[in-house]
Short mmCIF file of C-alpha atoms and ligand atoms in Angstrom, two decimals:
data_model
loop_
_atom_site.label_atom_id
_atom_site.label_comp_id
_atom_site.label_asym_id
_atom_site.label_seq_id
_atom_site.Cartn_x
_atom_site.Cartn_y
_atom_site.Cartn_z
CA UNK A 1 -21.13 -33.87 -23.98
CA UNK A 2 -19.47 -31.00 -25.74
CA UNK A 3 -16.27 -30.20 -24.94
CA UNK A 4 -15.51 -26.51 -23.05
CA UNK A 5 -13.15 -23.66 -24.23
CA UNK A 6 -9.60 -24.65 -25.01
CA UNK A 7 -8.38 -22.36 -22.54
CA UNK A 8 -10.58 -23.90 -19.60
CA UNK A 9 -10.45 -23.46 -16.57
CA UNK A 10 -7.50 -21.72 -16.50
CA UNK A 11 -8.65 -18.81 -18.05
CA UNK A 12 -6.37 -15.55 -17.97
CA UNK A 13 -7.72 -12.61 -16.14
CA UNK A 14 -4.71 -10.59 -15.67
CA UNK A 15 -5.38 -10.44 -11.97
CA UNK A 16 -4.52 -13.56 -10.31
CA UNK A 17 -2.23 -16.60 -10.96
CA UNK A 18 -1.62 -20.29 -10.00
CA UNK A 19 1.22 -21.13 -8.11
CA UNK A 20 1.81 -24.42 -6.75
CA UNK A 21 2.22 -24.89 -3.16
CA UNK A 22 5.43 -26.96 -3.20
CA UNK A 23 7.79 -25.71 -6.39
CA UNK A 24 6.29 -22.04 -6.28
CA UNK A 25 6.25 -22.43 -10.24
CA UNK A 26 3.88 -20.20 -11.26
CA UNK A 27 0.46 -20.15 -14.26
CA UNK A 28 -1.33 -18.86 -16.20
CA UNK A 29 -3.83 -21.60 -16.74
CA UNK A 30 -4.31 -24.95 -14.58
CA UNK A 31 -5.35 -28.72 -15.94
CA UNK A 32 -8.54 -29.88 -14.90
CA UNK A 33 -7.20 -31.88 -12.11
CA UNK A 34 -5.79 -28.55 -10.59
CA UNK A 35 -2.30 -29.98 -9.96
CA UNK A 36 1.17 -28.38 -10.85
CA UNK A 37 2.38 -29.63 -14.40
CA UNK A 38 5.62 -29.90 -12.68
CA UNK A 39 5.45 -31.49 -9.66
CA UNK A 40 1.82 -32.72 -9.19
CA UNK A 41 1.23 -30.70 -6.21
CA UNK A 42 -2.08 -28.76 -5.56
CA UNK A 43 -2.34 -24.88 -6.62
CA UNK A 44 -3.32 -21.81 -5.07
CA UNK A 45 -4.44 -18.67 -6.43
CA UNK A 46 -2.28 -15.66 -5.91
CA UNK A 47 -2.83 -11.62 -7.25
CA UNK A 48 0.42 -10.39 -8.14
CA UNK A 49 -1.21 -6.48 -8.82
CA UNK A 50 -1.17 -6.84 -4.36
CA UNK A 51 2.98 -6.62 -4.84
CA UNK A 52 2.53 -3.33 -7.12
CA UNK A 53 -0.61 -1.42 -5.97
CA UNK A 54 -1.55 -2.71 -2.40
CA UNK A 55 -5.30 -2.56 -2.06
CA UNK A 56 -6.15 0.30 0.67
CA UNK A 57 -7.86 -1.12 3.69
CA UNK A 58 -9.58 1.84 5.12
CA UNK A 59 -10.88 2.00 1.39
CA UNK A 60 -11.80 -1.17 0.97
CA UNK A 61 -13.92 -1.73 4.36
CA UNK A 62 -15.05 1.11 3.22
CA UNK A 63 -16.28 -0.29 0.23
CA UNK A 64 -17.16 -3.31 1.77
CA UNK A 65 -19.47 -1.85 4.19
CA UNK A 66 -21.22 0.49 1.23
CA UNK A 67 -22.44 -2.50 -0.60
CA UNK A 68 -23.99 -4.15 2.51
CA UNK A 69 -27.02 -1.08 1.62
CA UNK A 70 -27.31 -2.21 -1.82
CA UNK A 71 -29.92 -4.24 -3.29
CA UNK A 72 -27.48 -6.31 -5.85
CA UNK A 73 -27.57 -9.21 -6.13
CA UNK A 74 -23.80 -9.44 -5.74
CA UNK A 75 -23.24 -6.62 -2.94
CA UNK A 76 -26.22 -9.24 -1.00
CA UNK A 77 -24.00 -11.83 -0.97
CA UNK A 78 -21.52 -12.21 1.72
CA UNK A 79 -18.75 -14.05 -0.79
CA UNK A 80 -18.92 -11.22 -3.65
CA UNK A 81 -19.41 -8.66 -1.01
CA UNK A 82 -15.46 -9.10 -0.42
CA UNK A 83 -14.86 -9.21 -4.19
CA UNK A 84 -11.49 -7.06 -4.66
CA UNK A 85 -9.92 -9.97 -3.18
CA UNK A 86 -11.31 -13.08 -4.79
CA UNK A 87 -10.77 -13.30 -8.72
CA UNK A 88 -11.90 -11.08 -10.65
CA UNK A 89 -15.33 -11.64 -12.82
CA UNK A 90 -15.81 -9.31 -15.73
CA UNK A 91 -19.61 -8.17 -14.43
CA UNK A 92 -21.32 -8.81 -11.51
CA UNK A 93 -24.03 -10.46 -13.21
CA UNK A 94 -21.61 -13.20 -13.68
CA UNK A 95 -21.69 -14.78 -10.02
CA UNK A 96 -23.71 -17.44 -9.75
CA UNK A 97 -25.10 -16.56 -6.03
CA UNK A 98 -27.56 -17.53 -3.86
CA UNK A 99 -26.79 -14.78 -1.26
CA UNK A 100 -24.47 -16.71 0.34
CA UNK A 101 -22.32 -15.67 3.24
CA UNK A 102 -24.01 -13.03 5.53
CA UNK A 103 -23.60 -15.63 8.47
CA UNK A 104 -24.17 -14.95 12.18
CA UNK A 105 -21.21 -14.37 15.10
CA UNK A 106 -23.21 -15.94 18.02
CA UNK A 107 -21.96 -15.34 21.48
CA UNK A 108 -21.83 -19.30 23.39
CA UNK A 109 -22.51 -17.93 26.94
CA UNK A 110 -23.43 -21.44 28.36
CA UNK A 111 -20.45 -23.18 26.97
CA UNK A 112 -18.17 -19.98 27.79
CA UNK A 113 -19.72 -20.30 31.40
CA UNK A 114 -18.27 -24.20 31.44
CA UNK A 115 -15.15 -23.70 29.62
CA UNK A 116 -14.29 -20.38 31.46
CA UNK A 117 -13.24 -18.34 28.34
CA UNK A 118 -15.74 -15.45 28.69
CA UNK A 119 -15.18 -14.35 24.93
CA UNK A 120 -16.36 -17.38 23.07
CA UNK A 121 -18.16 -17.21 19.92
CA UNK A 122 -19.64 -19.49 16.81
CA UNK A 123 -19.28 -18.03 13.00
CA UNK A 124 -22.05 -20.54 12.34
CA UNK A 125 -22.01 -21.13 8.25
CA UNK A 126 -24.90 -24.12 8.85
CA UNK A 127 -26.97 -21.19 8.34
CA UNK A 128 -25.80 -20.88 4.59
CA UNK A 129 -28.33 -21.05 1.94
CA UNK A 130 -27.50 -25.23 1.45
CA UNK A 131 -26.92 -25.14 5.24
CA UNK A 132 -22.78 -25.52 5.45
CA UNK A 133 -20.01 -23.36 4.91
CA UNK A 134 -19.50 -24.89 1.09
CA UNK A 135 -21.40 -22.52 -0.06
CA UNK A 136 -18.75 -19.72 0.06
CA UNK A 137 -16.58 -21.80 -1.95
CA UNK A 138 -19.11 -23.12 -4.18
CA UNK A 139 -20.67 -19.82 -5.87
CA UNK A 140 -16.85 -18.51 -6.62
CA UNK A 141 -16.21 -22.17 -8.14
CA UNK A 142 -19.40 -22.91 -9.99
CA UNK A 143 -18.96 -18.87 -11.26
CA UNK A 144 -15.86 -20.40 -12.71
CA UNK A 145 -16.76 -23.39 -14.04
CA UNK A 146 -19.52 -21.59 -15.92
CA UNK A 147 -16.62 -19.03 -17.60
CA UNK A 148 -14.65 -21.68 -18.72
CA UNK A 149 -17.35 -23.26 -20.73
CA UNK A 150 -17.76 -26.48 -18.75
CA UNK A 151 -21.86 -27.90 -19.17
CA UNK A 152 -20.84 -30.43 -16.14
CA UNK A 153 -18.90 -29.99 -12.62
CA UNK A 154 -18.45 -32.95 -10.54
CA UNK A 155 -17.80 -34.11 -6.94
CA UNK A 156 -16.49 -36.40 -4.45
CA UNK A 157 -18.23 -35.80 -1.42
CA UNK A 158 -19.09 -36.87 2.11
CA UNK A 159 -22.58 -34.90 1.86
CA UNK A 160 -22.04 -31.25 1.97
CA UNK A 161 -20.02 -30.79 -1.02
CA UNK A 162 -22.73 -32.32 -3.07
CA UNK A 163 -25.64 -30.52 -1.76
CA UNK A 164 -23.74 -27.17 -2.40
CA UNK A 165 -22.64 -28.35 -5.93
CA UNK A 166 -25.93 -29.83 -6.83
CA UNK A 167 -27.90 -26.64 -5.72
CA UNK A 168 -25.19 -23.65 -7.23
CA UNK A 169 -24.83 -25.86 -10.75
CA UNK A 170 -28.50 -25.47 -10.73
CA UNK A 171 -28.79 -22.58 -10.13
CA UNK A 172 -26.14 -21.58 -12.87
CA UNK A 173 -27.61 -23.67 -15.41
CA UNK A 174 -24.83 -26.29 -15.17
CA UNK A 175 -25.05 -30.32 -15.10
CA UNK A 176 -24.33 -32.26 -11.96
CA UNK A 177 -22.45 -35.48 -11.15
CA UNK A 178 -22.04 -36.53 -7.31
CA UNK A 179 -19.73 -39.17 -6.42
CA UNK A 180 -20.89 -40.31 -2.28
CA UNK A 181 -19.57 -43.25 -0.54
CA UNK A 182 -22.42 -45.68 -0.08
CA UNK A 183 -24.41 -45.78 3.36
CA UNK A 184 -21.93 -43.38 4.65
CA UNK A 185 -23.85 -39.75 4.32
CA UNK A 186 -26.65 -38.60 6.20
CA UNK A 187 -29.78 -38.91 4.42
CA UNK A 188 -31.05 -35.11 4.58
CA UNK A 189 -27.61 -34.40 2.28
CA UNK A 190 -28.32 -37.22 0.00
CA UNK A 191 -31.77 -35.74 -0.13
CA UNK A 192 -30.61 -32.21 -0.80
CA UNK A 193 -28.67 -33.49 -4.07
CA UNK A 194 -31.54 -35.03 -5.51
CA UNK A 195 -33.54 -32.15 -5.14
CA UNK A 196 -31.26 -30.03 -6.91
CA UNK A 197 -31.09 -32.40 -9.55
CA UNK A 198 -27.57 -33.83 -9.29
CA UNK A 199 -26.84 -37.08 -11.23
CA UNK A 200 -26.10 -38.79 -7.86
CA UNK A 201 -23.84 -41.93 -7.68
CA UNK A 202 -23.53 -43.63 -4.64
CA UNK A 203 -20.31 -45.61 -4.71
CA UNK A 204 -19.42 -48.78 -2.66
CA UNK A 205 -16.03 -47.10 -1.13
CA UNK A 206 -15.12 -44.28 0.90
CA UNK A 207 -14.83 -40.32 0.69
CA UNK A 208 -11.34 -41.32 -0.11
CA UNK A 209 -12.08 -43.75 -3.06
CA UNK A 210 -14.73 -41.39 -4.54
CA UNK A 211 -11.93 -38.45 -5.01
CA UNK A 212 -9.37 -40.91 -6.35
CA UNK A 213 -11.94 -42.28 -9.07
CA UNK A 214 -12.94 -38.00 -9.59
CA UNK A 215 -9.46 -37.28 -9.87
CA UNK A 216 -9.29 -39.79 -12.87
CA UNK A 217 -12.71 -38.87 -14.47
CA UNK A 218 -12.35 -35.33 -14.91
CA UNK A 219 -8.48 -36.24 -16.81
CA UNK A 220 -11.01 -38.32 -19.38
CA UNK A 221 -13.76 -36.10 -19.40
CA UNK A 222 -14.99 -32.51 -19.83
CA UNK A 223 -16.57 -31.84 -16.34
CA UNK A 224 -15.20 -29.46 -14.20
CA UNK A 225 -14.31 -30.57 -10.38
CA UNK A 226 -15.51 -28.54 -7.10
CA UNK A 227 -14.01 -30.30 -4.89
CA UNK A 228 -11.77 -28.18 -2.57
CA UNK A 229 -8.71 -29.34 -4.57
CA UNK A 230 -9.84 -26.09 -6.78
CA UNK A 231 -8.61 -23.35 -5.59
CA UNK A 232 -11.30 -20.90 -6.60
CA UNK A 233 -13.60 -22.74 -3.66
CA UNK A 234 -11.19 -21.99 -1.39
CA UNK A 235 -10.95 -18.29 -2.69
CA UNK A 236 -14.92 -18.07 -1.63
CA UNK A 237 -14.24 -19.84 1.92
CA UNK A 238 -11.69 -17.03 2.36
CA UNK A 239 -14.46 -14.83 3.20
CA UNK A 240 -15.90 -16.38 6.11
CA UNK A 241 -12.60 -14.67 7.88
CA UNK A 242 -13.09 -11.46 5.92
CA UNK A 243 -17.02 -11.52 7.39
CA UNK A 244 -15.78 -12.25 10.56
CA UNK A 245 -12.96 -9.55 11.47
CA UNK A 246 -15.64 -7.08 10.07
CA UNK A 247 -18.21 -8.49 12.57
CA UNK A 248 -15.43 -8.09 15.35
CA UNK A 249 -14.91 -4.47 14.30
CA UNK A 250 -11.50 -5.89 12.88
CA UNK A 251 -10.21 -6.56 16.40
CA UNK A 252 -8.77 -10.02 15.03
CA UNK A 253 -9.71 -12.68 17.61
CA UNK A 254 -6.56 -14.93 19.78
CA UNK A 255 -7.94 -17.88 17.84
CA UNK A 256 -10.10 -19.56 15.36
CA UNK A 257 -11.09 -23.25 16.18
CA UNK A 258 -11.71 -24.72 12.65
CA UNK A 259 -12.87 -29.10 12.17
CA UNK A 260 -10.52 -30.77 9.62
CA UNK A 261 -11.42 -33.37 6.99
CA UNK A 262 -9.90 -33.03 3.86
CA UNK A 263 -8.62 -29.94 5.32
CA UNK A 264 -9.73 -27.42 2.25
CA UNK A 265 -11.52 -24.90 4.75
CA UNK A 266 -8.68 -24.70 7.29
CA UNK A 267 -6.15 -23.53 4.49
CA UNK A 268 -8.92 -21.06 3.16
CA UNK A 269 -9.44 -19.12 6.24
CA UNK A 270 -5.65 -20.03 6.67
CA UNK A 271 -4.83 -18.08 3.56
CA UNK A 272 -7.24 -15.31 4.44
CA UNK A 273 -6.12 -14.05 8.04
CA UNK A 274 -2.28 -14.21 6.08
CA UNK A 275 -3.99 -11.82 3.37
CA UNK A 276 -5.65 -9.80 5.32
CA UNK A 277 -2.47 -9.29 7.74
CA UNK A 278 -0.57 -8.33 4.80
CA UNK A 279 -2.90 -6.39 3.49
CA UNK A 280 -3.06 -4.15 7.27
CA UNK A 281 -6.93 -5.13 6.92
CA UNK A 282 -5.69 -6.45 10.70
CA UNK A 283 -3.19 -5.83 13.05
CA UNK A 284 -2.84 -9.28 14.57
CA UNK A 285 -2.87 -12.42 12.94
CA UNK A 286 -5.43 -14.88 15.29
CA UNK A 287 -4.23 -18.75 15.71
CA UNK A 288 -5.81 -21.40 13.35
CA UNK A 289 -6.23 -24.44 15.10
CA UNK A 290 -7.43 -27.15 13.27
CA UNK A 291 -9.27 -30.60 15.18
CA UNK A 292 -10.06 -33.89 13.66
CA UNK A 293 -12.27 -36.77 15.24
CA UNK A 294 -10.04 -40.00 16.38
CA UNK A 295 -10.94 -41.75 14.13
CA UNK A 296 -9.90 -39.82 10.87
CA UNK A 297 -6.61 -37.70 12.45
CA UNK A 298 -3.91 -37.89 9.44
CA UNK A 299 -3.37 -33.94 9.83
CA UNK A 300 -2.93 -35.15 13.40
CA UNK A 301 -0.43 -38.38 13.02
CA UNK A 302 1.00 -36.61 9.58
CA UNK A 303 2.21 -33.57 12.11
CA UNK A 304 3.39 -35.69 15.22
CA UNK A 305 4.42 -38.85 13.54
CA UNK A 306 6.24 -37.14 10.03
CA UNK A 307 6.79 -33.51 11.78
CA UNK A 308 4.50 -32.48 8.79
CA UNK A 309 6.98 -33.34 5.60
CA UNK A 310 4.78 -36.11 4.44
CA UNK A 311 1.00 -37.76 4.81
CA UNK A 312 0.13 -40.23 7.20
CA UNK A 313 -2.76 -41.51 6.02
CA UNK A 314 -5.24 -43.66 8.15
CA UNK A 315 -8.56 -45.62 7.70
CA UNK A 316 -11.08 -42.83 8.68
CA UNK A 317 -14.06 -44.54 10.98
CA UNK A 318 -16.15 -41.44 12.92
CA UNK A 319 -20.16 -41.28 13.45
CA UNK A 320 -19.10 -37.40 12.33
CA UNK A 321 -19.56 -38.55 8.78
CA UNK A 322 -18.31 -35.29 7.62
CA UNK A 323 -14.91 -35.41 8.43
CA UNK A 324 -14.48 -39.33 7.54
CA UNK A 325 -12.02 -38.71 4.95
CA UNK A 326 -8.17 -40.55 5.75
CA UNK A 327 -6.85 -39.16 3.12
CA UNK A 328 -6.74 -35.53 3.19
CA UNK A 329 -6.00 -33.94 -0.12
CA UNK A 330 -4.94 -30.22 1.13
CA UNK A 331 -2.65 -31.33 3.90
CA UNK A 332 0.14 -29.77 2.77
CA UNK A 333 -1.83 -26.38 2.91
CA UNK A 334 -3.36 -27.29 6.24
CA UNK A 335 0.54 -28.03 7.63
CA UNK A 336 1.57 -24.37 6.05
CA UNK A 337 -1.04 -22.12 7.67
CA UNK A 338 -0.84 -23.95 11.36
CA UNK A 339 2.64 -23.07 10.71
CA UNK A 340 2.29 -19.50 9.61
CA UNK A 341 -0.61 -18.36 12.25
CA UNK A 342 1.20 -21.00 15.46
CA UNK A 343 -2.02 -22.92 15.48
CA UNK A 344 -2.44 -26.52 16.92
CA UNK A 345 -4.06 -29.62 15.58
CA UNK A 346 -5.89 -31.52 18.29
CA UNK A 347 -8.33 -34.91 18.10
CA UNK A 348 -11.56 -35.38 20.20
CA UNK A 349 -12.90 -39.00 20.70
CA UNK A 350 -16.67 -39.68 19.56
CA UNK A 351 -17.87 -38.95 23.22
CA UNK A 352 -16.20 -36.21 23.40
CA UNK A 353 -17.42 -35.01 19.88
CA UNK A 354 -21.67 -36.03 21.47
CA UNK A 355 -21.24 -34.14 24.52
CA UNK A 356 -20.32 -30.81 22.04
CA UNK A 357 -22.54 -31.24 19.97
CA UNK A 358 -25.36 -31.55 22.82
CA UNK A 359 -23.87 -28.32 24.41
CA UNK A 360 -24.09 -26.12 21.24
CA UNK A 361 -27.57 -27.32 20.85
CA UNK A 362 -28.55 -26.45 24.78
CA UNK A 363 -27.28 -22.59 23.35
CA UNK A 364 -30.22 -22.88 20.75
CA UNK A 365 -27.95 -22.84 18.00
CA UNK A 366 -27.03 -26.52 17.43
CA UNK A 367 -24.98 -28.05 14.58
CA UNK A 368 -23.84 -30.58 12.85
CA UNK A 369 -21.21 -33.38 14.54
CA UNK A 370 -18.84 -32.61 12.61
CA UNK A 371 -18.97 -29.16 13.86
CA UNK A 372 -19.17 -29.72 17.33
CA UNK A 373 -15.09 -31.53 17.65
CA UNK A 374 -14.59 -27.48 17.72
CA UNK A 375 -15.80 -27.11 21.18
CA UNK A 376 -14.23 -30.76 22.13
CA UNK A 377 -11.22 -29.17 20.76
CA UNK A 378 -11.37 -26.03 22.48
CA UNK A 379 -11.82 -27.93 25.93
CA UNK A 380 -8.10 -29.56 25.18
CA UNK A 381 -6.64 -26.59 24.47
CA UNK A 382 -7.86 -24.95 27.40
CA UNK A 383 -5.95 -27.98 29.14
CA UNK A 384 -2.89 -27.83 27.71
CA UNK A 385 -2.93 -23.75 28.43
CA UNK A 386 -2.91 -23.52 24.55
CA UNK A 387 -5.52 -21.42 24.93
CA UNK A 388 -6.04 -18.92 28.18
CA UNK A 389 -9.23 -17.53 29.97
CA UNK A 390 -8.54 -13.93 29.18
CA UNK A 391 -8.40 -14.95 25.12
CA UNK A 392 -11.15 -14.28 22.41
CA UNK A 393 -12.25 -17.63 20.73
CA UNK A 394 -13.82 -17.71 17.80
CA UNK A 395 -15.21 -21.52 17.15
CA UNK A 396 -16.60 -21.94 13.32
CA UNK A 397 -19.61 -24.49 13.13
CA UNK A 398 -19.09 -25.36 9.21
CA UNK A 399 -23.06 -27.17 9.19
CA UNK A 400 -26.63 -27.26 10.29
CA UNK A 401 -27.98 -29.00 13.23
CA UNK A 402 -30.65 -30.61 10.83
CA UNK A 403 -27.87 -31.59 8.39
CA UNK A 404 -27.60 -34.61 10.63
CA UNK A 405 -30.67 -35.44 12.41
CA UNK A 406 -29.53 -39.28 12.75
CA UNK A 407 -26.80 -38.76 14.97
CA UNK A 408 -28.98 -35.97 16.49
CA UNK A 409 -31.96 -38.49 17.29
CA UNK A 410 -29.58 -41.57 18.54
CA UNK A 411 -27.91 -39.41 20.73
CA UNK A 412 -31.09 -38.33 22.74
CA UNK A 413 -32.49 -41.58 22.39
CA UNK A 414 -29.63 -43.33 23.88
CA UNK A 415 -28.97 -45.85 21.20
CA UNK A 416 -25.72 -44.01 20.13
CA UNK A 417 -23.60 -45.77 22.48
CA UNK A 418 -25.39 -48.92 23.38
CA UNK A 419 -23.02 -52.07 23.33
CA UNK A 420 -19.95 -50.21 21.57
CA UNK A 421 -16.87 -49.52 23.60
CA UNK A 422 -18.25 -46.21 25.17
CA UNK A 423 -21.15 -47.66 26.27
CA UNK A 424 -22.38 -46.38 29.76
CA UNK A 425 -20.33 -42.92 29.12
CA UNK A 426 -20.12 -40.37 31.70
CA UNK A 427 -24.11 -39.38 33.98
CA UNK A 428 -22.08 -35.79 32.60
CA UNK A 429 -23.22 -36.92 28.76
CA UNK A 430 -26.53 -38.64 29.95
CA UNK A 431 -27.38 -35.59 31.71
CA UNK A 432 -27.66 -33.95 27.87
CA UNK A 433 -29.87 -36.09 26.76
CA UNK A 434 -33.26 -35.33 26.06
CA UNK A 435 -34.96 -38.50 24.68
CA UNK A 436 -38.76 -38.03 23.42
CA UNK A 437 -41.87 -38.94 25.49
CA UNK A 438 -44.40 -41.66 24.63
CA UNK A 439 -47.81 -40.71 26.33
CA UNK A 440 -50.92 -41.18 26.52
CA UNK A 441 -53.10 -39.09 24.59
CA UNK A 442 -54.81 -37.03 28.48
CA UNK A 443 -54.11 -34.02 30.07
CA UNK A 444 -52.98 -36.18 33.08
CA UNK A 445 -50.08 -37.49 31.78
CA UNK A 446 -48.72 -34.27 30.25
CA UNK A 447 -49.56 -32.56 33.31
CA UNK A 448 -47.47 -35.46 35.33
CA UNK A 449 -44.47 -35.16 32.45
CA UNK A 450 -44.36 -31.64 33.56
CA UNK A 451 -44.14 -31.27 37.24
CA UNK A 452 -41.42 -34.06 36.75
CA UNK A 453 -39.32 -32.02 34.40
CA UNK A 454 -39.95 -29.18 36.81
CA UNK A 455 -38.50 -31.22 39.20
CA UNK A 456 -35.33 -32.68 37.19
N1 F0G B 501 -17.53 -29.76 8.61
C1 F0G B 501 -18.45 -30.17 7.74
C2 F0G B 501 -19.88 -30.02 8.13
C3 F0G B 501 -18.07 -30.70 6.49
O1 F0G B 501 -19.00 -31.07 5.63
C4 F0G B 501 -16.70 -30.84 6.19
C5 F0G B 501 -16.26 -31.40 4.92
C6 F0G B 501 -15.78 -30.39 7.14
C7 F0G B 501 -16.21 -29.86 8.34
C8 F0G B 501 -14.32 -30.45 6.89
O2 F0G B 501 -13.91 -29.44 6.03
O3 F0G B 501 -12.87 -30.87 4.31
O4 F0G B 501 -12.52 -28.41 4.33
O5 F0G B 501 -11.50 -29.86 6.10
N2 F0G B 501 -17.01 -31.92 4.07
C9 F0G B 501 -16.62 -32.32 2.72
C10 F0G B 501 -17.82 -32.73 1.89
C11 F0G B 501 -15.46 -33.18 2.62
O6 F0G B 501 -17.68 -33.50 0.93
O7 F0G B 501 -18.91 -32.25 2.17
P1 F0G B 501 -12.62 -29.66 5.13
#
């Protein structure tokens, strides 16, 4: 392994700086395990030129909307698109894209039917080149990885992270190590890895032990980490809010439902409604409510147990295998932005969590579980008048339906809750299901399957 520039990855640009989120000390160049030299906290990117020469909005959605005509490879991706306000690259032949972005605003007129909020939509990023929302992050990351000089980026990862990784270092030339917790990742993300060539180790611990060990490695080694500790991923994830005020006509919405694991994406779109308020890109800053499953809530315990000064940390257990992280690195940056846009944090059970998932699918849309605790979410908040009929709600499914098809195939089966402690949930839940048909090979019996479903 040869060993990257001296100045990696911080490397100067002139038009942003690190600043850590807890001592504000400000850099010009970041260690490899993104922390602040002085305090050990995490670091976020900041462009001081914003204080001297604001950007002009009208100008820049402007902009923004000019490139969506052009055939570059950059302008054709919906991360770059939005590139005066990620960090700057010195050509656009730089990125390392594979047209990310560009995802769809789908209206939910079934679920906004049963939850009463006529406005209800789904920014789905499952429908991302890897098929999740890491994608956004990943092609601003791996772009700087490749800068710096690294040959290798590594992850920790409960699935998505590594697909993403695996596919944009290949893309970009780059090595790929994947650290995943053993048996605990769906196969069809293990599978994506290996296709894209990742060095894949599967590690007998959790999404929790994986990061610690990364966290080590990349202090003894030259590879460069993606996780969502570094802050240029969550610079890319910023645009999934940029895309979606410019799908809304920049009417911001009330609120943005968002899932929460390690809680990297909820500070990214966090940090981009702030921006783009401050920026007058919009008028109104929309709440960011972030949901966990029950089983892996430390954003949730951290906020009502420790009022948010300091991590509760819990053993994560949820079929969501997403979100199974108990040890979420970017909680402090999760606690800021619920603070700065009024959002709530809320925790669905793993019924609860089925029954969404089955709902977004009955749209046509489906996603992945970890997904679906949005619309579980959303149903408590309606409850606890947090949010109000007359509101726009904007839920953001972060992965594919076929991301998952494990969970997808137990559910419909029935097997998913045989014997455990929700077995015999709610003829509401069974009503979902839609378990497959063995037949006989004659027109008779499909004939018969069909007046009965006629029927049902
Ligand atoms: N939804 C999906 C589909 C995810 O894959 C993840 C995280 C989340 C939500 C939570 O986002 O961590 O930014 O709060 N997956 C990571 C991974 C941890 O390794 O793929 P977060």
């Amino acid at each position: 392994m040869s060993s990257p520039s001296a100045t990696a990855p911080g490397v100067r640009l002139g038009d942003f700086r690190f600043r850590c989120i807890a001592c504000g000390e400000l850099s010009d160049r970041a260690s490899q395990d993104f922390r602040c030299a002085h305090c050990g906290d995490l670091l976020e990117i900041i462009y001081p030129d914003w204080q001297q020469a604001r950007p002009d909005a009208a100008q820049l959605k402007a902009a923004w909307l000019d490139r969506k005509i052009s055939a570059k490879p950059a302008d054709q991706s919906g991360v770059w698109r939005f590139r005066d306000l990620l960090p700057r690259i010195d050509s656009e032949e730089e990125a390392i894209t594979l047209r990310e972005g560009n995802t769809p605003l789908y209206e939910l007129p079934r679920c906004a039917r049963a939850t009463g909020i006529p406005r209800l939509f789904a920014k789905h990023q499952g429908m991302n080149p890897t098929g999740s929302f890491k994608d956004a992050g990943m092609t601003v990351a791996a772009t700087f990885a490749r800068r710096a000089g690294f040959r290798w980026v590594a992850c920790a990862s409960t699935g998505n992270t590594s697909a993403s990784m695996a596919a944009y270092a290949a893309r970009g030339g780059l090595r790929s190590l994947v650290l995943v917790p053993e048996g605990k990742i769906s196969w069809s993300k293990l599978s994506q890895a290996l296709d894209y060539g990742a060095v894949t180790c599967q590690l007998r611990t959790d999404f929790d032990g994986c990061l610690r060990l990364l966290q080590q490695l990349v202090l003894r080694a030259p590879v460069y980490q993606l996780n969502s500790i570094n802050p240029f991923r969550l610079e890319g994830q910023k645009t999934l809010a940029i895309e979606l005020m410019e799908q809304l006509d920049w009417n911001a919405p009330d609120h943005i439902i968002v899932p929460g694991g390690n809680l990297g994406n909820s500070s990214a779109i966090g940090k981009a409604v702030v921006e783009m308020r401050d920026l007058g890109l919009i008028s109104k800053m929309p709440k960011l409510s972030v949901i966990q499953a029950e089983g892996a809530n430390a954003l949730v315990r951290t906020l009502r147990e420790a009022a948010g000064k300091r991590l509760v940390s819990v053993a994560a257990e949820t079929r969501a295998t997403a979100i199974r992280i108990g040890n979420p690195a970017s909680w402090r940056k999760a606690a800021h932005v619920l603070e700065a846009t009024s959002g709530a944090c809320e925790q669905v059970s793993e019924v609860e969590i089925a029954e969404a998932k089955a709902e977004i699918g009955a749209e046509g849309i489906g996603c992945e579980p970890a997904s679906a605790v949005t619309l579980a979410g959303l149903k408590k908040l309606i409850q606890e008048r947090f949010v109000k009929p007359d509101e726009t709600v904007v839920l953001v499914l972060t992965g594919n339906l076929l991301k998952d098809p494990e969970f997808t195939i137990d559910f419909h089966r029935g097997d998913m809750f045989k014997g455990g402690p929700s077995a015999g949930v709610s003829a509401e839940v069974d009503a979902l299901r839609h378990p497959p048909l063995v037949l006989d090979a004659t027109l008779d019996a499909v004939i018969r399957t069909l007046e009965q479903a006629e029927k049902s």
